[in-house]
Short mmCIF file of C-alpha atoms in Angstrom, two decimals:
data_model
loop_
_atom_site.label_atom_id
_atom_site.label_comp_id
_atom_site.label_asym_id
_atom_site.label_seq_id
_atom_site.Cartn_x
_atom_site.Cartn_y
_atom_site.Cartn_z
CA ASN T 1 60.45 0.02 -74.73
CA LEU T 2 59.97 3.75 -75.19
CA ALA T 3 62.70 4.76 -72.73
CA ASN T 4 65.27 2.87 -74.80
CA LYS T 5 64.04 4.52 -78.01
CA LEU T 6 64.71 7.97 -76.52
CA ARG T 7 68.38 7.14 -76.14
CA GLN T 8 68.65 6.17 -79.81
CA VAL T 9 67.75 9.64 -81.11
CA ASN T 10 70.78 11.48 -82.52
CA GLY T 11 72.00 14.18 -80.14
CA VAL T 12 70.12 12.85 -77.12
CA ARG T 13 72.42 12.14 -74.20
CA VAL T 14 69.73 11.40 -71.59
CA GLY T 15 66.22 10.16 -72.23
CA ILE T 16 63.67 10.56 -69.45
CA LEU T 17 60.24 8.93 -69.45
CA PHE T 18 57.68 10.01 -66.85
CA THR T 19 54.74 7.62 -66.37
CA GLN T 20 51.79 8.62 -64.20
CA MET T 21 50.55 5.50 -62.45
CA SER T 22 46.92 5.11 -61.37
CA ASN T 23 47.69 5.35 -57.65
CA ASN T 24 49.25 8.88 -57.69
CA LEU T 25 52.66 7.32 -58.16
CA ILE T 26 54.99 8.56 -60.87
CA ARG T 27 57.53 6.23 -62.40
CA VAL T 28 60.59 7.79 -64.00
CA SER T 29 62.87 5.86 -66.36
CA PHE T 30 66.28 7.17 -67.42
CA ARG T 31 68.41 5.98 -70.32
CA SER T 32 71.77 7.48 -71.22
CA LYS T 33 74.69 7.14 -73.58
CA ASP T 34 77.35 8.81 -71.43
CA VAL T 35 75.77 10.19 -68.24
CA ASN T 36 75.57 8.28 -64.95
CA VAL T 37 71.78 8.25 -64.61
CA ALA T 38 72.00 5.83 -61.67
CA ALA T 39 73.50 8.63 -59.57
CA ILE T 40 70.62 10.92 -60.53
CA ALA T 41 68.01 8.24 -59.76
CA GLU T 42 69.70 7.46 -56.43
CA SER T 43 69.47 11.11 -55.39
CA PHE T 44 65.68 10.73 -55.65
CA GLY T 45 65.52 7.37 -53.87
CA GLY T 46 65.78 5.17 -56.98
CA GLY T 47 68.60 3.21 -58.50
CA GLY T 48 69.82 1.22 -61.42
CA HIS T 49 72.80 1.06 -63.71
CA ILE T 50 75.02 3.81 -65.11
CA GLN T 51 73.12 3.93 -68.42
CA ALA T 52 69.68 2.69 -67.29
CA ALA T 53 68.01 3.67 -64.04
CA GLY T 54 64.70 4.64 -62.55
CA LEU T 55 62.68 5.74 -59.58
CA LYS T 56 59.17 6.05 -58.23
CA SER T 57 57.82 9.15 -56.53
CA THR T 58 54.66 10.56 -54.98
CA LEU T 59 55.67 14.16 -55.69
CA ARG T 60 53.49 16.25 -58.01
CA LEU T 61 54.44 15.60 -61.63
CA ASP T 62 55.31 19.24 -62.39
CA ASP T 63 57.53 19.51 -59.32
CA LEU T 64 59.25 16.20 -59.98
CA LYS T 65 59.88 17.05 -63.63
CA ALA T 66 61.46 20.38 -62.73
CA MET T 67 63.74 18.81 -60.11
CA ILE T 68 64.82 15.97 -62.38
CA ILE T 69 65.45 18.19 -65.39
CA HIS T 70 67.57 20.45 -63.18
CA ALA T 71 69.57 17.44 -61.89
CA VAL T 72 70.13 16.10 -65.41
CA ALA T 73 71.18 19.53 -66.69
CA LYS T 74 73.74 19.78 -63.86
CA SER T 75 75.14 16.37 -64.80
CA LEU T 76 75.65 17.50 -68.41
CA ASP T 77 78.00 20.35 -67.42
#
């Protein structure tokens, strides 16, 4: 799937796929080579595995994207 393809790009440590569902629900999929994306997903009520995780949210897409990008950036430090 597309989320897995993101992880295969050279230089990409975390791939994030945001999918707007028809019922105002946003699905977020994380894939990683060396970052614990399960911990990030769990902080937003989701879960998964260290290198593959996800969540669903009813937050506005712009707000959710900003919060997730901030959380991923913090995990890269």
